[in-house]
Coordinates of C-alpha atoms in Angstrom, one line a residue:
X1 CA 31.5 -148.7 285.6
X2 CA 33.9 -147.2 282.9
X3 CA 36.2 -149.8 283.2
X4 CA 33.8 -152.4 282.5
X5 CA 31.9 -150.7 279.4
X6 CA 35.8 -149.9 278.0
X7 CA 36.9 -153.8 278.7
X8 CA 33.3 -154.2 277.1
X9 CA 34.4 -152.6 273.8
X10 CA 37.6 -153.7 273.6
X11 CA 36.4 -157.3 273.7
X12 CA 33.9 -156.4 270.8
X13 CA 36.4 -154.9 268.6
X14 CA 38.9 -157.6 268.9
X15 CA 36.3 -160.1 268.0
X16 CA 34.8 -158.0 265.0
X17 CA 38.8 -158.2 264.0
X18 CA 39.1 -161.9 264.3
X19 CA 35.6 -162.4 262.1
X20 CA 36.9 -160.1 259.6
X21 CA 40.5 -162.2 259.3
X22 CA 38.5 -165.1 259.1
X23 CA 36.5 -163.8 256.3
X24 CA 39.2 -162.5 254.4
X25 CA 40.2 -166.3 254.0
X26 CA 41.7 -167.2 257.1
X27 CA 39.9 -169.6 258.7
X28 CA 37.0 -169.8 256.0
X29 CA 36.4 -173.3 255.1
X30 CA 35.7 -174.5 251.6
X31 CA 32.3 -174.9 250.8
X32 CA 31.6 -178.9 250.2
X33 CA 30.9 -179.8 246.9
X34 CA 27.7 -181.2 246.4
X35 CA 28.3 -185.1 245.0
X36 CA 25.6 -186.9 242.9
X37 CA 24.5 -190.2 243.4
X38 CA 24.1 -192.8 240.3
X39 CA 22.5 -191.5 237.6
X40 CA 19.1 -193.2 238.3
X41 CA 17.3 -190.5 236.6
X42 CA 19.3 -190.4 233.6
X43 CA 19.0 -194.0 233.0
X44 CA 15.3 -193.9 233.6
X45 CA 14.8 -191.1 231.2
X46 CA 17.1 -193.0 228.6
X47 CA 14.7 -195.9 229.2
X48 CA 12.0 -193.8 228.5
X49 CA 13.2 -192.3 225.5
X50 CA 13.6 -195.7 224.0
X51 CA 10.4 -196.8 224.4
X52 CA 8.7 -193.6 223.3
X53 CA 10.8 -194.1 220.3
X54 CA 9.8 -197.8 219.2
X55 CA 6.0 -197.4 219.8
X56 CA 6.5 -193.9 218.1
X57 CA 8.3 -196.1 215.5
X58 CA 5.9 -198.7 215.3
X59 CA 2.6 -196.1 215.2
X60 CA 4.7 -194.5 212.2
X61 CA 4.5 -197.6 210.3
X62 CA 1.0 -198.6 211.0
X63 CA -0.2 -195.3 209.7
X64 CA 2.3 -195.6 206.5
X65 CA 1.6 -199.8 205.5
X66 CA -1.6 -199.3 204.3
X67 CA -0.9 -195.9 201.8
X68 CA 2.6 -198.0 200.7
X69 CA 0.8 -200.9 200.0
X70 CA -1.6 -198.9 197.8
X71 CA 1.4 -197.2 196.1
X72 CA 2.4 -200.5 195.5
X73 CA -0.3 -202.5 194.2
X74 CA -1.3 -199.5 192.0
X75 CA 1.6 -200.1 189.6
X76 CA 1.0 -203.7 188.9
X77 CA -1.1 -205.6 186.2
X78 CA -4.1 -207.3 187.0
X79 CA -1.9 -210.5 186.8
X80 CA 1.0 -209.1 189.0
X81 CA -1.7 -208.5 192.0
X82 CA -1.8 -212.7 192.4
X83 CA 1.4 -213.5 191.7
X84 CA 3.7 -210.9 193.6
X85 CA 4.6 -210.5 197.0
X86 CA 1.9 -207.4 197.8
X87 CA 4.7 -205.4 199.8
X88 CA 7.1 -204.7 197.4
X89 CA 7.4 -204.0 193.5
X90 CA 6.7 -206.8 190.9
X91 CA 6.1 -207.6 187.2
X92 CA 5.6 -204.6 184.8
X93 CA 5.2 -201.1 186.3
X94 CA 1.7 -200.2 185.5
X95 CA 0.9 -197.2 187.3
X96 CA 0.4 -195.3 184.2
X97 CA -1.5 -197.9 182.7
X98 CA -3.6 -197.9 185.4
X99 CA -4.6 -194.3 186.4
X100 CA -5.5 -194.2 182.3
X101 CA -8.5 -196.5 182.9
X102 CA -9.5 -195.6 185.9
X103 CA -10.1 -192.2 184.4
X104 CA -11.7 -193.9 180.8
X105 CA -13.5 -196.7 182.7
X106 CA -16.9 -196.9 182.2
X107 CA -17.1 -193.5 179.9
X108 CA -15.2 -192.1 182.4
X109 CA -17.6 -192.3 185.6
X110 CA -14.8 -192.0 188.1
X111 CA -14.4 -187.9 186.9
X112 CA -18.1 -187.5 187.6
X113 CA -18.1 -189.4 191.3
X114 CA -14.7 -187.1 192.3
X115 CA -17.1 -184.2 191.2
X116 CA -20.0 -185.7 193.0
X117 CA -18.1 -185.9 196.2
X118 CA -15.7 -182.5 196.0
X119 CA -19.5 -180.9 195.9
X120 CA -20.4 -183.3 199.0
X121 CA -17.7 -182.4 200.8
X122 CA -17.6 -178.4 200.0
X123 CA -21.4 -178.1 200.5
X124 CA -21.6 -180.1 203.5
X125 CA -18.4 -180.2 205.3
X126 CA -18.3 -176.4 204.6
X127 CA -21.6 -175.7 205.8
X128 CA -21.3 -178.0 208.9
X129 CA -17.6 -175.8 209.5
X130 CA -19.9 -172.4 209.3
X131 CA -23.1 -173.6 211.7
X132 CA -21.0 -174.9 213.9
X133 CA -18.7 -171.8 214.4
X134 CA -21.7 -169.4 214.3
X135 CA -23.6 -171.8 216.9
X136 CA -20.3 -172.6 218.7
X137 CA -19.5 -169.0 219.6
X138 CA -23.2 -168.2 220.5
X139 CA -23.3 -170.7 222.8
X140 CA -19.8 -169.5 224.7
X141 CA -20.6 -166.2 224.5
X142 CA -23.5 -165.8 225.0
X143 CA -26.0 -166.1 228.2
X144 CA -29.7 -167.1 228.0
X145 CA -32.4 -169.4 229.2
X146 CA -31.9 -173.4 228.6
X147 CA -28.3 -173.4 228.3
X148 CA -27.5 -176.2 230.3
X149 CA -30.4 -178.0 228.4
X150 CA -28.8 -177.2 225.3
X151 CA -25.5 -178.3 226.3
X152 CA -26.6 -181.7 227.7
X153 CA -28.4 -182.6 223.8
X154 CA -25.1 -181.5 222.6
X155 CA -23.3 -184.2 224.1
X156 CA -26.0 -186.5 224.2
X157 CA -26.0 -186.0 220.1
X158 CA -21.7 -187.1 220.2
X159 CA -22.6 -190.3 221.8
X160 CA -25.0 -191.4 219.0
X161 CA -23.1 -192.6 216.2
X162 CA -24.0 -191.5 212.5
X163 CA -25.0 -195.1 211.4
X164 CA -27.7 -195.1 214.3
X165 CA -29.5 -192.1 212.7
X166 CA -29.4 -193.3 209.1
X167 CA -32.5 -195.4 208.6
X168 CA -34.6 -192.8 210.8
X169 CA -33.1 -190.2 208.1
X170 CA -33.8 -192.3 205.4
X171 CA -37.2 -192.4 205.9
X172 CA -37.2 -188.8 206.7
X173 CA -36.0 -188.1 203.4
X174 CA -38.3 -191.0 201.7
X175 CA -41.6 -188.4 203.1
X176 CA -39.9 -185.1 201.5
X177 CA -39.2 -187.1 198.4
X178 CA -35.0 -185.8 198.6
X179 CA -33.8 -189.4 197.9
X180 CA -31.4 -190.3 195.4
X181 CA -30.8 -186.6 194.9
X182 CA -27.8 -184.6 196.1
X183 CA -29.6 -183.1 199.0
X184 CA -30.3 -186.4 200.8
X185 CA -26.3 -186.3 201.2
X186 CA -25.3 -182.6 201.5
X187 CA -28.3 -181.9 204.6
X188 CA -27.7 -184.4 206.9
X189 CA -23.7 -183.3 206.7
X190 CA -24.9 -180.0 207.5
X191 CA -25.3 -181.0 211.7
X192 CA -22.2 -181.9 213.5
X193 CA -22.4 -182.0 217.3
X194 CA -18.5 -182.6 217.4
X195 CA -17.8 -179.5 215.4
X196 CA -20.2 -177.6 217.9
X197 CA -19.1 -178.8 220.7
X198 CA -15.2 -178.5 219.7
X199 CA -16.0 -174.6 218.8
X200 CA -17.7 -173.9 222.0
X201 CA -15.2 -175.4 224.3
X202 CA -12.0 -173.2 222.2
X203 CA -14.3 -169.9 221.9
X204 CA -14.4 -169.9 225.4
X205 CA -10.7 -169.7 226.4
X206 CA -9.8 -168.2 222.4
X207 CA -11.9 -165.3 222.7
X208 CA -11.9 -162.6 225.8
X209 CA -14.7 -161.2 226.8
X210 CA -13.4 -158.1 227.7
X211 CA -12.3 -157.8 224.2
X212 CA -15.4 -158.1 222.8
X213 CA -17.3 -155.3 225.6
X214 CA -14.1 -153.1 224.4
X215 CA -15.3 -153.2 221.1
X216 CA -19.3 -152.9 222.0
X217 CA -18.2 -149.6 223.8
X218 CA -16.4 -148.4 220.5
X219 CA -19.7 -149.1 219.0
X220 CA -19.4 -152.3 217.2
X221 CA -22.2 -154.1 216.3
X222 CA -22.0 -158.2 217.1
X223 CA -22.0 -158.9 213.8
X224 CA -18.5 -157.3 212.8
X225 CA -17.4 -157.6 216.1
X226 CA -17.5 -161.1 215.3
X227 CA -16.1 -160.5 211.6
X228 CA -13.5 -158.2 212.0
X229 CA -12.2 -159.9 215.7
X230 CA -13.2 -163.3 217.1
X231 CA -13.3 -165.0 213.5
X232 CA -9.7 -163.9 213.5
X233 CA -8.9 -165.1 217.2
X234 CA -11.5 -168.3 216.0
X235 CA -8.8 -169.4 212.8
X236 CA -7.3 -172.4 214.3
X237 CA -10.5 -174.1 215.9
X238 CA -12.2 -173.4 212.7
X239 CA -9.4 -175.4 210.8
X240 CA -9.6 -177.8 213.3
X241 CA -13.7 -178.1 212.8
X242 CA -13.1 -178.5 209.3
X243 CA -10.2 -181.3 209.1
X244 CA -12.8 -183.7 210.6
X245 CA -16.0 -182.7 208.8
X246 CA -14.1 -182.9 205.5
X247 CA -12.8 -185.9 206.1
X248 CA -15.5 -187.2 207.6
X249 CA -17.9 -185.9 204.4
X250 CA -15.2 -186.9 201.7
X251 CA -15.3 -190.7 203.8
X252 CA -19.1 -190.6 203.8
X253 CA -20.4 -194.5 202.9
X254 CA -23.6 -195.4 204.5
X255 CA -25.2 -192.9 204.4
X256 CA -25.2 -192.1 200.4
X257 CA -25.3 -195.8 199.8
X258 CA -28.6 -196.1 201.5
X259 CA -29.4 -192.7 199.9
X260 CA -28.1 -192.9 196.5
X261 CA -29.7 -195.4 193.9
X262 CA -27.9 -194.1 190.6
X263 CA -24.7 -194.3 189.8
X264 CA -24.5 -190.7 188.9
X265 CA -24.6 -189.2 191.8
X266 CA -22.4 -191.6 193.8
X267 CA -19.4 -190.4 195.7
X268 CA -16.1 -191.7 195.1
X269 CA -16.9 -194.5 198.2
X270 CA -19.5 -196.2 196.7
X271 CA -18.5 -195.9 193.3
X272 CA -15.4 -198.2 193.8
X273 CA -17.5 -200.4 196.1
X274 CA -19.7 -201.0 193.2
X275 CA -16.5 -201.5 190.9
X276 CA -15.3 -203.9 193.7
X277 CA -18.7 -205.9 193.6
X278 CA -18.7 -206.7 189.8
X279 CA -16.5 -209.5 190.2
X280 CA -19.0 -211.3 192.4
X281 CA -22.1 -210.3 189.9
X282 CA -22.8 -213.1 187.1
X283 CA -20.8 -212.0 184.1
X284 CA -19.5 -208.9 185.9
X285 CA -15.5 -208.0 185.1
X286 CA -13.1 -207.8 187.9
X287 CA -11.1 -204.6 187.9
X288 CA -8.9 -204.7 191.2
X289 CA -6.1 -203.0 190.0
X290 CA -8.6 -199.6 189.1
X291 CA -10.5 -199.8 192.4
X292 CA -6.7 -199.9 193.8
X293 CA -5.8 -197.5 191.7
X294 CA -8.5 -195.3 192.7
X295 CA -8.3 -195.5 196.3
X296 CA -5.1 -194.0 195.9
X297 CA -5.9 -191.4 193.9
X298 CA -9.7 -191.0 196.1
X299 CA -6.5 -190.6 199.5
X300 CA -4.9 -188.2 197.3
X301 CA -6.4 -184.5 198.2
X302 CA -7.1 -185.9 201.6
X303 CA -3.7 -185.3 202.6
X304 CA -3.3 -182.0 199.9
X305 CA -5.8 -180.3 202.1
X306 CA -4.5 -181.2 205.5
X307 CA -1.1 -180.5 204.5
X308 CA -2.2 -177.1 203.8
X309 CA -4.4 -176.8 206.7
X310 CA -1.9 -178.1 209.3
X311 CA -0.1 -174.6 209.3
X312 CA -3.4 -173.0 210.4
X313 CA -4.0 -176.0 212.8
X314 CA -0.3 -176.0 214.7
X315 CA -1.0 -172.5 215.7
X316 CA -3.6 -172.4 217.3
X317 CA -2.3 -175.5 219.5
X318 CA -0.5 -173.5 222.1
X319 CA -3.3 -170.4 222.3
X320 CA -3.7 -169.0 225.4
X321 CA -0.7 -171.0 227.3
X322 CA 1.1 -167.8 227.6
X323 CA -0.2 -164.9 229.4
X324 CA 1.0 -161.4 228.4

């Protein structure tokens, strides 16, 4: 029995010694190098990147035509319009000339429709901004009977288009005796269902719960609990919420044309409609190049205020992707 557990042993070691020789680089063999087939992916991505680029390319220059054509046609004569080509420069550079009289036309009416729509716009886009944060956050943090009710007329009021609700508010408005005032514009910008519904939806990722029972515990009250923290966590959406309803408010055109009977109080929109339409009235004058030259100048803090809103906007794109 010895002899056969010391033969045992002796076979063991001299194996152990032959696995560590071989380890040590004696008999190991090279590890095989892993060889790629042809580059299918790569050429499919490349493929992909080129198309990406041309309809990228071509989205780029539908968004740009129309604002180049109106930089364009805004420094040319009345004559110049007719008789140049109406995508590049022609004739005598009138740009000048032109933003002169729009601002003196008419005793200088297109000053007081800017003024009439910036107070449009910061009236009712602002307050539509403010309802629908307050009602937003209510409704995603929050708990109470008919929410599901409530939600279903919320999207039920996004389906229905704005131009479907303005005769029933114009004769609305014709009982209160609000038309042709600035009210019959400013209170039915005051609802936006898309604002609401955009605030809800972000307040309920944006905003942790747990945050807000820390700071009920510390003994915060809901208003500056929602003040001093989730208006704070609430920045982006909010500037999101207000990018549409001001450009939705400073875009307004049926609505205060079928509210609005005196010039004086028209927004910028209708006022250069009307300017437009005097070349079809008997004996009106025809003053394309100023309701060119307005548009431009009406497209102008459009993109002031979303260029310096977008900072607040990017932001908030990527909240919440990341968990600490």
């Amino acid at each position: 029995m010895t002899d056969v557990t010391s033969q045992f042993r002796k076979k063991a070691a001299t194996e152990s010694a032959a696995t560590e020789s071989a380890s040590a680089g004696g008999d190991r063999k090279p590890p095989r190098l892993a060889l790629r087939a042809p580059g299918k992916r790569g050429s499919l991505r490349k493929r992909h990147s080129v198309l990406m680029s041309v309809l990228m390319t071509v989205m780029l220059v539908y968004a740009l035509l129309p604002l180049f054509w109106l930089v364009v046609n805004s420094s040319k004569t009345p004559t110049a319009l007719f008789s140049t080509f109406g995508l590049w420069f022609g004739g005598k550079f009138a740009l000048w000339s032109n933003i002169h009289q729009v601002f003196t036309y008419n005793n200088g009416i297109f000053l007081r429709w800017f003024g009439n729509t910036v107070l449009y716009t910061v009236a009712g886009a602002g307050g539509a901004t403010l309802l629908a944060t307050l009602a937003g956050y209510g409704m995603a943090k929050y708990d109470f009977p008919g929410k599901r009710l409530v939600f279903a007329i919320v999207l039920g009021a996004v389906a229905v288009p704005g131009t479907a609700l303005a005769v029933p508010t114009f004769l609305l408005f014709t009982d209160l005796h609000l038309t042709n005032t600035p009210w019959s514009v400013i209170v039915p910008s005051l609802v936006s269902p898309l604002g609401f519904y955009l605030i809800w939806v972000y307040a309920s990722d944006a905003v942790p719960t747990e945050l807000l029972e820390a700071a009920r515990i510390d003994g915060a009250g809901e208003f500056r609990t929602f003040l001093v923290i989730s208006s704070r966590l609430l920045a982006p959406g909010v500037v999101t919420v207000a990018l549409f309803t001001v450009v939705a408010t400073w875009n307004n055109y049926f609505l205060p044309l079928i509210m609005l009977s005196t010039p004086n109080w028209y927004p910028l929109t209708v006022g250069l409609n009307n300017w437009n339409q005097q070349s079809f009235s008997a004996g009106g004058q025809a003053v394309y190049n100023l309701v060119i030259t307005g548009s431009l100048l009406t497209v102008i803090p459009i993109m002031i205020a979303f260029l310096i809103m977008q900072r607040y906007w990017r932001s908030g794109l990527a909240a919440g992707s990341v968990k600490q």
